[in-house]
PDB file of C-alpha atoms in Angstrom:
ATOM      1  CA  MET A   1       9.015 -34.528  -3.180  1.00 58.00           C
ATOM      2  CA  GLU A   2       5.503 -35.496  -2.155  1.00 69.00           C
ATOM      3  CA  PRO A   3       2.735 -32.938  -2.810  1.00 72.00           C
ATOM      4  CA  ALA A   4       1.954 -32.660   0.911  1.00 71.00           C
ATOM      5  CA  ALA A   5       5.584 -31.862   1.754  1.00 76.00           C
ATOM      6  CA  PHE A   6       5.750 -29.386  -1.119  1.00 79.00           C
ATOM      7  CA  PHE A   7       2.710 -27.400  -0.040  1.00 80.00           C
ATOM      8  CA  GLN A   8       3.744 -27.580   3.620  1.00 81.00           C
ATOM      9  CA  SER A   9       7.133 -26.078   2.797  1.00 85.00           C
ATOM     10  CA  LEU A  10       5.474 -23.498   0.571  1.00 87.00           C
ATOM     11  CA  LEU A  11       3.171 -22.406   3.393  1.00 86.00           C
ATOM     12  CA  SER A  12       5.973 -22.231   5.960  1.00 86.00           C
ATOM     13  CA  GLY A  13       8.202 -20.280   3.597  1.00 89.00           C
ATOM     14  CA  ALA A  14       5.457 -17.848   2.664  1.00 91.00           C
ATOM     15  CA  SER A  15       4.699 -17.181   6.338  1.00 88.00           C
ATOM     16  CA  ALA A  16       8.326 -16.289   7.094  1.00 88.00           C
ATOM     17  CA  GLY A  17       8.476 -14.366   3.831  1.00 91.00           C
ATOM     18  CA  GLY A  18       5.598 -12.193   4.983  1.00 90.00           C
ATOM     19  CA  ILE A  19       7.729 -10.958   7.877  1.00 91.00           C
ATOM     20  CA  TYR A  20      10.692 -10.315   5.592  1.00 92.00           C
ATOM     21  CA  ALA A  21       8.318  -8.383   3.346  1.00 91.00           C
ATOM     22  CA  LEU A  22       7.306  -6.168   6.277  1.00 91.00           C
ATOM     23  CA  VAL A  23      10.952  -5.375   7.019  1.00 92.00           C
ATOM     24  CA  ALA A  24      11.556  -4.681   3.331  1.00 92.00           C
ATOM     25  CA  ILE A  25       8.522  -2.380   3.289  1.00 91.00           C
ATOM     26  CA  GLY A  26      10.013  -0.498   6.251  1.00 91.00           C
ATOM     27  CA  PHE A  27      13.218  -0.043   4.267  1.00 90.00           C
ATOM     28  CA  GLY A  28      11.214   1.128   1.273  1.00 87.00           C
ATOM     29  CA  VAL A  29       8.967   3.575   3.145  1.00 88.00           C
ATOM     30  CA  MET A  30      11.975   5.448   4.471  1.00 89.00           C
ATOM     31  CA  TYR A  31      14.055   5.258   1.311  1.00 87.00           C
ATOM     32  CA  ARG A  32      11.368   6.235  -1.192  1.00 81.00           C
ATOM     33  CA  THR A  33      10.634   9.393   0.797  1.00 85.00           C
ATOM     34  CA  THR A  34      13.933  10.489   2.352  1.00 86.00           C
ATOM     35  CA  ARG A  35      16.535   8.549   0.348  1.00 84.00           C
ATOM     36  CA  VAL A  36      17.880   7.219   3.644  1.00 88.00           C
ATOM     37  CA  PHE A  37      18.683   3.522   3.656  1.00 87.00           C
ATOM     38  CA  ASN A  38      18.095   2.596   7.283  1.00 91.00           C
ATOM     39  CA  PHE A  39      20.499  -0.195   8.197  1.00 90.00           C
ATOM     40  CA  ALA A  40      18.872  -0.355  11.660  1.00 93.00           C
ATOM     41  CA  GLN A  41      15.454  -1.392  10.332  1.00 94.00           C
ATOM     42  CA  GLY A  42      15.785  -4.924  11.714  1.00 94.00           C
ATOM     43  CA  ASP A  43      16.787  -3.537  15.086  1.00 96.00           C
ATOM     44  CA  PHE A  44      13.624  -1.444  15.150  1.00 96.00           C
ATOM     45  CA  GLY A  45      11.845  -4.786  14.872  1.00 95.00           C
ATOM     46  CA  ALA A  46      13.818  -6.204  17.781  1.00 96.00           C
ATOM     47  CA  LEU A  47      13.055  -3.125  19.870  1.00 96.00           C
ATOM     48  CA  GLY A  48       9.356  -3.436  19.051  1.00 96.00           C
ATOM     49  CA  ALA A  49       9.363  -7.056  20.202  1.00 96.00           C
ATOM     50  CA  TYR A  50      11.008  -6.147  23.508  1.00 97.00           C
ATOM     51  CA  VAL A  51       8.611  -3.267  24.127  1.00 97.00           C
ATOM     52  CA  ALA A  52       5.722  -5.642  23.401  1.00 96.00           C
ATOM     53  CA  PHE A  53       7.238  -8.136  25.853  1.00 96.00           C
ATOM     54  CA  THR A  54       7.240  -5.511  28.612  1.00 96.00           C
ATOM     55  CA  LEU A  55       3.684  -4.415  27.850  1.00 96.00           C
ATOM     56  CA  ALA A  56       2.304  -7.959  27.598  1.00 94.00           C
ATOM     57  CA  VAL A  57       4.306  -9.907  30.196  1.00 92.00           C
ATOM     58  CA  THR A  58       5.281  -7.262  32.759  1.00 91.00           C
ATOM     59  CA  TRP A  59       2.306  -4.899  32.540  1.00 94.00           C
ATOM     60  CA  HIS A  60      -0.225  -7.587  31.474  1.00 92.00           C
ATOM     61  CA  LEU A  61      -1.877  -5.423  28.838  1.00 93.00           C
ATOM     62  CA  PRO A  62      -4.171  -7.116  26.273  1.00 92.00           C
ATOM     63  CA  PHE A  63      -2.770  -7.927  22.860  1.00 89.00           C
ATOM     64  CA  TRP A  64      -5.035  -5.430  21.079  1.00 89.00           C
ATOM     65  CA  ALA A  65      -3.364  -2.661  23.111  1.00 94.00           C
ATOM     66  CA  VAL A  66       0.170  -4.087  23.087  1.00 95.00           C
ATOM     67  CA  VAL A  67       0.666  -4.018  19.311  1.00 94.00           C
ATOM     68  CA  PRO A  68      -0.331  -0.394  18.583  1.00 95.00           C
ATOM     69  CA  LEU A  69       1.446   0.918  21.682  1.00 97.00           C
ATOM     70  CA  ALA A  70       4.693  -0.878  20.851  1.00 96.00           C
ATOM     71  CA  CYS A  71       4.529   0.293  17.233  1.00 96.00           C
ATOM     72  CA  ILE A  72       3.876   3.885  18.328  1.00 97.00           C
ATOM     73  CA  VAL A  73       6.805   3.826  20.785  1.00 97.00           C
ATOM     74  CA  VAL A  74       9.223   2.608  18.121  1.00 97.00           C
ATOM     75  CA  GLY A  75       7.756   4.964  15.519  1.00 96.00           C
ATOM     76  CA  VAL A  76       8.253   7.970  17.792  1.00 97.00           C
ATOM     77  CA  LEU A  77      11.811   6.844  18.533  1.00 96.00           C
ATOM     78  CA  ALA A  78      12.469   6.651  14.790  1.00 96.00           C
ATOM     79  CA  VAL A  79      11.201  10.228  14.387  1.00 96.00           C
ATOM     80  CA  VAL A  80      13.482  11.446  17.192  1.00 96.00           C
ATOM     81  CA  VAL A  81      16.476   9.700  15.636  1.00 93.00           C
ATOM     82  CA  GLU A  82      15.705  11.202  12.219  1.00 93.00           C
ATOM     83  CA  ARG A  83      15.475  14.732  13.596  1.00 93.00           C
ATOM     84  CA  ILE A  84      18.519  14.593  15.854  1.00 93.00           C
ATOM     85  CA  ALA A  85      20.977  12.255  14.149  1.00 91.00           C
ATOM     86  CA  LEU A  86      20.075  12.088  10.453  1.00 92.00           C
ATOM     87  CA  ARG A  87      18.535  15.390   9.379  1.00 90.00           C
ATOM     88  CA  PRO A  88      21.806  17.352   9.803  1.00 90.00           C
ATOM     89  CA  LEU A  89      23.480  14.835   7.466  1.00 90.00           C
ATOM     90  CA  TYR A  90      21.077  15.096   4.519  1.00 86.00           C
ATOM     91  CA  ARG A  91      23.058  17.828   2.801  1.00 84.00           C
ATOM     92  CA  HIS A  92      26.224  15.690   2.896  1.00 86.00           C
ATOM     93  CA  GLY A  93      24.795  12.806   0.886  1.00 82.00           C
ATOM     94  CA  GLU A  94      23.344   9.321   1.298  1.00 86.00           C
ATOM     95  CA  ALA A  95      26.614   7.688   2.332  1.00 88.00           C
ATOM     96  CA  TYR A  96      26.733   9.703   5.559  1.00 92.00           C
ATOM     97  CA  THR A  97      23.192   8.823   6.581  1.00 92.00           C
ATOM     98  CA  PHE A  98      23.811   5.158   5.784  1.00 90.00           C
ATOM     99  CA  ILE A  99      26.885   5.091   8.025  1.00 92.00           C
ATOM    100  CA  ALA A 100      24.899   6.843  10.761  1.00 94.00           C
ATOM    101  CA  THR A 101      22.207   4.135  10.652  1.00 94.00           C
ATOM    102  CA  ILE A 102      24.888   1.462  11.045  1.00 93.00           C
ATOM    103  CA  GLY A 103      25.890   3.145  14.290  1.00 94.00           C
ATOM    104  CA  LEU A 104      22.207   3.383  15.221  1.00 94.00           C
ATOM    105  CA  ALA A 105      21.835  -0.388  14.822  1.00 94.00           C
ATOM    106  CA  PHE A 106      24.625  -1.054  17.305  1.00 94.00           C
ATOM    107  CA  ALA A 107      23.222   1.577  19.658  1.00 95.00           C
ATOM    108  CA  ILE A 108      19.805  -0.107  19.693  1.00 95.00           C
ATOM    109  CA  GLN A 109      21.352  -3.518  20.333  1.00 95.00           C
ATOM    110  CA  SER A 110      23.359  -2.099  23.215  1.00 95.00           C
ATOM    111  CA  ALA A 111      20.317  -0.321  24.654  1.00 95.00           C
ATOM    112  CA  ILE A 112      18.260  -3.537  24.525  1.00 96.00           C
ATOM    113  CA  GLN A 113      20.979  -5.417  26.355  1.00 95.00           C
ATOM    114  CA  GLN A 114      21.282  -2.710  29.009  1.00 95.00           C
ATOM    115  CA  ILE A 115      17.522  -2.428  29.604  1.00 95.00           C
ATOM    116  CA  TRP A 116      16.370  -6.034  29.277  1.00 96.00           C
ATOM    117  CA  GLY A 117      19.640  -7.891  29.770  1.00 93.00           C
ATOM    118  CA  PRO A 118      21.335 -10.529  27.608  1.00 92.00           C
ATOM    119  CA  ARG A 119      19.086 -13.399  28.738  1.00 93.00           C
ATOM    120  CA  PRO A 120      16.698 -14.605  25.987  1.00 93.00           C
ATOM    121  CA  ARG A 121      13.037 -13.768  26.528  1.00 93.00           C
ATOM    122  CA  VAL A 122       9.836 -15.396  25.309  1.00 91.00           C
ATOM    123  CA  LEU A 123       6.867 -13.466  23.944  1.00 92.00           C
ATOM    124  CA  PRO A 124       3.699 -15.587  24.233  1.00 88.00           C
ATOM    125  CA  SER A 125       1.806 -16.409  21.060  1.00 86.00           C
ATOM    126  CA  VAL A 126      -1.607 -14.792  20.836  1.00 82.00           C
ATOM    127  CA  PHE A 127      -2.923 -16.589  17.777  1.00 84.00           C
ATOM    128  CA  GLY A 128      -1.739 -19.986  18.978  1.00 80.00           C
ATOM    129  CA  ASP A 129       1.287 -22.171  18.245  1.00 77.00           C
ATOM    130  CA  THR A 130      -0.468 -25.553  18.110  1.00 78.00           C
ATOM    131  CA  ALA A 131      -0.795 -26.822  14.548  1.00 78.00           C
ATOM    132  CA  VAL A 132      -4.225 -27.632  13.144  1.00 83.00           C
ATOM    133  CA  GLN A 133      -5.088 -29.695  10.081  1.00 81.00           C
ATOM    134  CA  VAL A 134      -6.440 -27.710   7.139  1.00 78.00           C
ATOM    135  CA  PHE A 135      -6.917 -29.609   3.852  1.00 72.00           C
ATOM    136  CA  GLY A 136      -4.264 -32.079   4.946  1.00 72.00           C
ATOM    137  CA  LEU A 137      -1.714 -29.408   5.852  1.00 77.00           C
ATOM    138  CA  ARG A 138      -0.432 -28.609   9.337  1.00 81.00           C
ATOM    139  CA  VAL A 139      -1.175 -24.913   9.828  1.00 83.00           C
ATOM    140  CA  VAL A 140       0.209 -23.025  12.816  1.00 83.00           C
ATOM    141  CA  PRO A 141      -2.173 -20.122  13.559  1.00 87.00           C
ATOM    142  CA  GLN A 142       0.683 -17.759  14.465  1.00 85.00           C
ATOM    143  CA  LEU A 143       2.386 -18.409  11.113  1.00 86.00           C
ATOM    144  CA  ALA A 144      -0.853 -17.978   9.208  1.00 87.00           C
ATOM    145  CA  ALA A 145      -1.540 -14.708  11.034  1.00 88.00           C
ATOM    146  CA  MET A 146       1.949 -13.478  10.136  1.00 87.00           C
ATOM    147  CA  LEU A 147       1.257 -13.992   6.442  1.00 88.00           C
ATOM    148  CA  VAL A 148      -2.253 -12.519   6.440  1.00 91.00           C
ATOM    149  CA  ILE A 149      -1.319  -9.416   8.468  1.00 89.00           C
ATOM    150  CA  SER A 150       1.799  -8.792   6.377  1.00 88.00           C
ATOM    151  CA  LEU A 151      -0.080  -8.950   3.080  1.00 89.00           C
ATOM    152  CA  ALA A 152      -2.941  -6.808   4.407  1.00 92.00           C
ATOM    153  CA  LEU A 153      -0.578  -4.110   5.680  1.00 90.00           C
ATOM    154  CA  ALA A 154       1.416  -4.145   2.453  1.00 87.00           C
ATOM    155  CA  GLY A 155      -1.796  -3.579   0.492  1.00 89.00           C
ATOM    156  CA  ALA A 156      -2.906  -0.784   2.815  1.00 91.00           C
ATOM    157  CA  LEU A 157       0.435   1.018   2.529  1.00 88.00           C
ATOM    158  CA  TYR A 158       0.423   0.653  -1.245  1.00 87.00           C
ATOM    159  CA  LEU A 159      -2.998   2.300  -1.407  1.00 90.00           C
ATOM    160  CA  PHE A 160      -1.821   4.977   1.026  1.00 90.00           C
ATOM    161  CA  PHE A 161       1.127   5.928  -1.172  1.00 86.00           C
ATOM    162  CA  THR A 162      -0.744   5.784  -4.476  1.00 86.00           C
ATOM    163  CA  ARG A 163      -4.265   7.009  -3.630  1.00 89.00           C
ATOM    164  CA  THR A 164      -3.911   9.647  -0.890  1.00 90.00           C
ATOM    165  CA  LYS A 165      -2.706  13.249  -0.936  1.00 90.00           C
ATOM    166  CA  ILE A 166      -0.191  12.574   1.827  1.00 90.00           C
ATOM    167  CA  GLY A 167       1.216   9.624  -0.092  1.00 88.00           C
ATOM    168  CA  THR A 168       1.535  11.786  -3.193  1.00 86.00           C
ATOM    169  CA  ALA A 169       3.300  14.448  -1.131  1.00 88.00           C
ATOM    170  CA  MET A 170       5.733  11.849   0.194  1.00 86.00           C
ATOM    171  CA  ARG A 171       6.546  10.718  -3.332  1.00 81.00           C
ATOM    172  CA  ALA A 172       6.977  14.330  -4.434  1.00 82.00           C
ATOM    173  CA  ALA A 173       9.399  14.985  -1.567  1.00 81.00           C
ATOM    174  CA  ALA A 174      11.429  11.986  -2.681  1.00 75.00           C
ATOM    175  CA  HIS A 175      11.506  13.177  -6.277  1.00 76.00           C
ATOM    176  CA  ASN A 176      12.723  16.690  -5.550  1.00 76.00           C
ATOM    177  CA  ARG A 177      12.872  18.040  -2.020  1.00 80.00           C
ATOM    178  CA  ARG A 178      13.415  21.679  -3.000  1.00 81.00           C
ATOM    179  CA  VAL A 179      10.598  21.857  -5.531  1.00 82.00           C
ATOM    180  CA  ALA A 180       8.254  20.054  -3.115  1.00 83.00           C
ATOM    181  CA  GLY A 181       8.987  22.731  -0.518  1.00 83.00           C
ATOM    182  CA  LEU A 182       8.292  25.508  -3.029  1.00 81.00           C
ATOM    183  CA  LEU A 183       4.935  23.896  -3.780  1.00 80.00           C
ATOM    184  CA  GLY A 184       3.969  24.177  -0.121  1.00 85.00           C
ATOM    185  CA  ILE A 185       4.643  20.578   0.919  1.00 87.00           C
ATOM    186  CA  PRO A 186       5.946  20.450   4.534  1.00 90.00           C
ATOM    187  CA  VAL A 187       8.987  18.358   3.669  1.00 88.00           C
ATOM    188  CA  ASP A 188      10.310  18.096   7.241  1.00 89.00           C
ATOM    189  CA  ARG A 189       6.968  16.737   8.477  1.00 91.00           C
ATOM    190  CA  ILE A 190       6.808  14.356   5.532  1.00 92.00           C
ATOM    191  CA  PHE A 191      10.238  12.996   6.434  1.00 92.00           C
ATOM    192  CA  SER A 192       9.160  12.550  10.051  1.00 93.00           C
ATOM    193  CA  LEU A 193       6.049  10.693   8.903  1.00 94.00           C
ATOM    194  CA  ALA A 194       8.145   8.404   6.719  1.00 93.00           C
ATOM    195  CA  PHE A 195      10.375   7.480   9.657  1.00 95.00           C
ATOM    196  CA  PHE A 196       7.382   6.992  11.931  1.00 96.00           C
ATOM    197  CA  LEU A 197       5.783   4.605   9.450  1.00 95.00           C
ATOM    198  CA  GLY A 198       9.054   2.783   8.824  1.00 94.00           C
ATOM    199  CA  GLY A 199       9.738   2.349  12.531  1.00 95.00           C
ATOM    200  CA  ALA A 200       6.182   1.211  13.262  1.00 96.00           C
ATOM    201  CA  VAL A 201       6.207  -1.322  10.416  1.00 94.00           C
ATOM    202  CA  GLY A 202       9.556  -2.667  11.593  1.00 94.00           C
ATOM    203  CA  ALA A 203       8.213  -2.999  15.130  1.00 96.00           C
ATOM    204  CA  LEU A 204       5.188  -4.917  13.859  1.00 95.00           C
ATOM    205  CA  ALA A 205       7.463  -7.357  12.045  1.00 94.00           C
ATOM    206  CA  GLY A 206       9.411  -7.997  15.241  1.00 94.00           C
ATOM    207  CA  ILE A 207       6.224  -8.468  17.289  1.00 94.00           C
ATOM    208  CA  LEU A 208       4.766 -10.962  14.817  1.00 92.00           C
ATOM    209  CA  ILE A 209       7.880 -13.114  14.500  1.00 91.00           C
ATOM    210  CA  ALA A 210       8.913 -13.014  18.182  1.00 91.00           C
ATOM    211  CA  PRO A 211       6.496 -15.736  19.420  1.00 90.00           C
ATOM    212  CA  ILE A 212       8.024 -18.374  17.117  1.00 86.00           C
ATOM    213  CA  GLY A 213      11.518 -17.869  18.511  1.00 84.00           C
ATOM    214  CA  LEU A 214      13.424 -16.203  21.330  1.00 89.00           C
ATOM    215  CA  LEU A 215      13.952 -12.516  21.962  1.00 94.00           C
ATOM    216  CA  THR A 216      17.654 -11.657  21.981  1.00 93.00           C
ATOM    217  CA  PRO A 217      19.426  -8.295  21.662  1.00 92.00           C
ATOM    218  CA  SER A 218      20.921  -9.394  18.327  1.00 90.00           C
ATOM    219  CA  MET A 219      17.683 -10.662  16.770  1.00 93.00           C
ATOM    220  CA  GLY A 220      17.529  -7.539  14.621  1.00 92.00           C
ATOM    221  CA  ALA A 221      20.163  -8.984  12.295  1.00 88.00           C
ATOM    222  CA  SER A 222      18.039 -12.062  11.564  1.00 87.00           C
ATOM    223  CA  LEU A 223      15.261  -9.679  10.517  1.00 89.00           C
ATOM    224  CA  GLY A 224      17.295  -6.960   8.885  1.00 90.00           C
ATOM    225  CA  VAL A 225      19.480  -9.029   6.553  1.00 88.00           C
ATOM    226  CA  PRO A 226      16.648 -10.961   4.843  1.00 90.00           C
ATOM    227  CA  GLY A 227      14.573  -7.777   4.757  1.00 91.00           C
ATOM    228  CA  PHE A 228      17.486  -5.919   3.167  1.00 89.00           C
ATOM    229  CA  ILE A 229      17.830  -8.603   0.501  1.00 90.00           C
ATOM    230  CA  ALA A 230      14.057  -8.634  -0.092  1.00 91.00           C
ATOM    231  CA  ALA A 231      14.027  -4.857  -0.568  1.00 89.00           C
ATOM    232  CA  LEU A 232      16.809  -5.034  -3.152  1.00 88.00           C
ATOM    233  CA  LEU A 233      15.316  -8.027  -4.952  1.00 89.00           C
ATOM    234  CA  GLY A 234      11.950  -6.358  -5.320  1.00 87.00           C
ATOM    235  CA  GLY A 235      13.347  -2.962  -6.195  1.00 84.00           C
ATOM    236  CA  LEU A 236      14.167  -0.565  -3.392  1.00 80.00           C
ATOM    237  CA  GLY A 237      11.161   1.606  -2.654  1.00 76.00           C
ATOM    238  CA  SER A 238       8.604  -0.624  -4.400  1.00 81.00           C
ATOM    239  CA  MET A 239       5.790  -1.968  -2.213  1.00 83.00           C
ATOM    240  CA  PRO A 240       4.809  -4.837  -4.538  1.00 85.00           C
ATOM    241  CA  GLY A 241       8.486  -5.600  -5.014  1.00 87.00           C
ATOM    242  CA  ALA A 242       9.067  -5.785  -1.257  1.00 89.00           C
ATOM    243  CA  VAL A 243       6.245  -8.313  -0.900  1.00 90.00           C
ATOM    244  CA  ILE A 244       7.477 -10.439  -3.797  1.00 90.00           C
ATOM    245  CA  GLY A 245      11.081 -10.264  -2.601  1.00 90.00           C
ATOM    246  CA  GLY A 246      10.136 -11.210   0.957  1.00 91.00           C
ATOM    247  CA  LEU A 247       7.985 -14.141  -0.118  1.00 92.00           C
ATOM    248  CA  LEU A 248      10.681 -15.417  -2.463  1.00 90.00           C
ATOM    249  CA  ILE A 249      13.325 -15.359   0.252  1.00 92.00           C
ATOM    250  CA  GLY A 250      11.077 -17.168   2.715  1.00 90.00           C
ATOM    251  CA  ILE A 251      10.142 -19.816   0.155  1.00 91.00           C
ATOM    252  CA  VAL A 252      13.750 -20.315  -0.983  1.00 89.00           C
ATOM    253  CA  GLN A 253      14.828 -20.742   2.649  1.00 87.00           C
ATOM    254  CA  SER A 254      12.077 -23.282   3.220  1.00 87.00           C
ATOM    255  CA  PHE A 255      12.919 -25.402   0.173  1.00 86.00           C
ATOM    256  CA  ALA A 256      16.690 -25.059   0.583  1.00 84.00           C
ATOM    257  CA  VAL A 257      16.663 -27.601   3.441  1.00 78.00           C
ATOM    258  CA  PHE A 258      15.735 -30.289   0.888  1.00 77.00           C
ATOM    259  CA  VAL A 259      18.890 -29.531  -1.082  1.00 75.00           C
ATOM    260  CA  VAL A 260      21.567 -28.620   1.472  1.00 76.00           C
ATOM    261  CA  ASP A 261      22.195 -28.963   5.170  1.00 74.00           C
ATOM    262  CA  PRO A 262      19.771 -26.687   7.099  1.00 73.00           C
ATOM    263  CA  ARG A 263      22.769 -24.847   8.525  1.00 76.00           C
ATOM    264  CA  TYR A 264      23.629 -23.616   5.027  1.00 77.00           C
ATOM    265  CA  ARG A 265      20.180 -22.647   3.810  1.00 78.00           C
ATOM    266  CA  ASP A 266      21.032 -18.943   4.023  1.00 79.00           C
ATOM    267  CA  LEU A 267      23.921 -19.514   1.612  1.00 84.00           C
ATOM    268  CA  VAL A 268      21.388 -20.653  -0.968  1.00 81.00           C
ATOM    269  CA  VAL A 269      19.466 -17.407  -0.449  1.00 82.00           C
ATOM    270  CA  TYR A 270      22.602 -15.306  -0.867  1.00 85.00           C
ATOM    271  CA  ALA A 271      23.612 -17.212  -4.004  1.00 85.00           C
ATOM    272  CA  ALA A 272      20.143 -16.724  -5.516  1.00 82.00           C
ATOM    273  CA  PHE A 273      20.286 -13.033  -4.590  1.00 84.00           C
ATOM    274  CA  ILE A 274      23.624 -12.574  -6.351  1.00 86.00           C
ATOM    275  CA  LEU A 275      22.332 -14.303  -9.487  1.00 85.00           C
ATOM    276  CA  VAL A 276      19.246 -12.080  -9.620  1.00 82.00           C
ATOM    277  CA  MET A 277      21.322  -8.937  -9.097  1.00 82.00           C
ATOM    278  CA  LEU A 278      23.646  -9.942 -11.941  1.00 84.00           C
ATOM    279  CA  VAL A 279      20.682 -10.282 -14.289  1.00 82.00           C
ATOM    280  CA  ARG A 280      18.531  -7.415 -12.989  1.00 81.00           C
ATOM    281  CA  PRO A 281      20.492  -5.034 -10.725  1.00 79.00           C
ATOM    282  CA  SER A 282      17.460  -2.787 -10.151  1.00 77.00           C
ATOM    283  CA  GLY A 283      15.379  -5.674  -8.794  1.00 78.00           C
ATOM    284  CA  PHE A 284      12.114  -7.083 -10.090  1.00 78.00           C
ATOM    285  CA  PHE A 285      10.408  -3.691  -9.926  1.00 75.00           C
ATOM    286  CA  SER A 286      12.427  -0.621 -10.800  1.00 58.00           C
ATOM    287  CA  GLU A 287      12.403   2.133  -8.238  1.00 54.00           C
ATOM    288  CA  GLU A 288       9.515   4.494  -8.822  1.00 46.00           C
ATOM    289  CA  PHE A 289      11.602   7.637  -8.529  1.00 42.00           C
ATOM    290  CA  ARG A 290      15.112   7.545  -9.935  1.00 44.00           C
ATOM    291  CA  ALA A 291      15.897  11.229  -9.687  1.00 43.00           C
ATOM    292  CA  ARG A 292      18.139  12.211  -6.830  1.00 42.00           C
ATOM    293  CA  ARG A 293      16.778  14.581  -4.182  1.00 41.00           C
ATOM    294  CA  ILE A 294      18.167  18.079  -4.508  1.00 37.00           C
TER     295      ILE A 294
END
């Protein structure tokens, strides 16, 4: 492989991996605080992309307003879902909440199809989709923006969880819900915040990746599955692990086309995932809190 082709594939894979990292971070934000593994995380991304489409194309709002508004809408929806559908199930165990989020994923897909219809939509690119030459590499501004924004947000969330009082409270609630409540931590509000952040991060991932493809009601699966694998590879609940897992999946997908037919590149990712899980089941970074919530 020529050096130019190598670095071009590396850049393309890292850009897609940044989006997978965002989805994985959304998984981790919810799980590390509430111990709920949200199977609908990718569908939150799809919903965010469709809301952004309405705000940008139908209402003609500027991009700087579209992104925060769409993320807030999806974040608030995630909070409502947590309070109504998931909170009553906490006392029954993680399996019940997981099954509930599977149903939530199908509900979101159905709602998207009913509101926006089955016809594919196109969300215009804000950063630009015309490649420019940078040090001999063809760089698409939208792809570069995806990578930069993903890494910046991952760093900000990592600092939030490790350096702020609220982040410490969220980690304490994950470690032991009952003791956290006795210490005066508003556990219910902390859980709502975790779902708001997870939903907003998922929406951002959908908004960033939408301009390089088509918006369809089922696009959440193409976000959720790689994000799910990235979260497990990195260690569920680990921010650095989510970033590393997402980047690895994107890069493996990009280089897989040189080895197998492009139609089977995802099989290479799944095979690599299985091998890693056989060697290190907890992922590259062990989960920060292993104790179960009481």
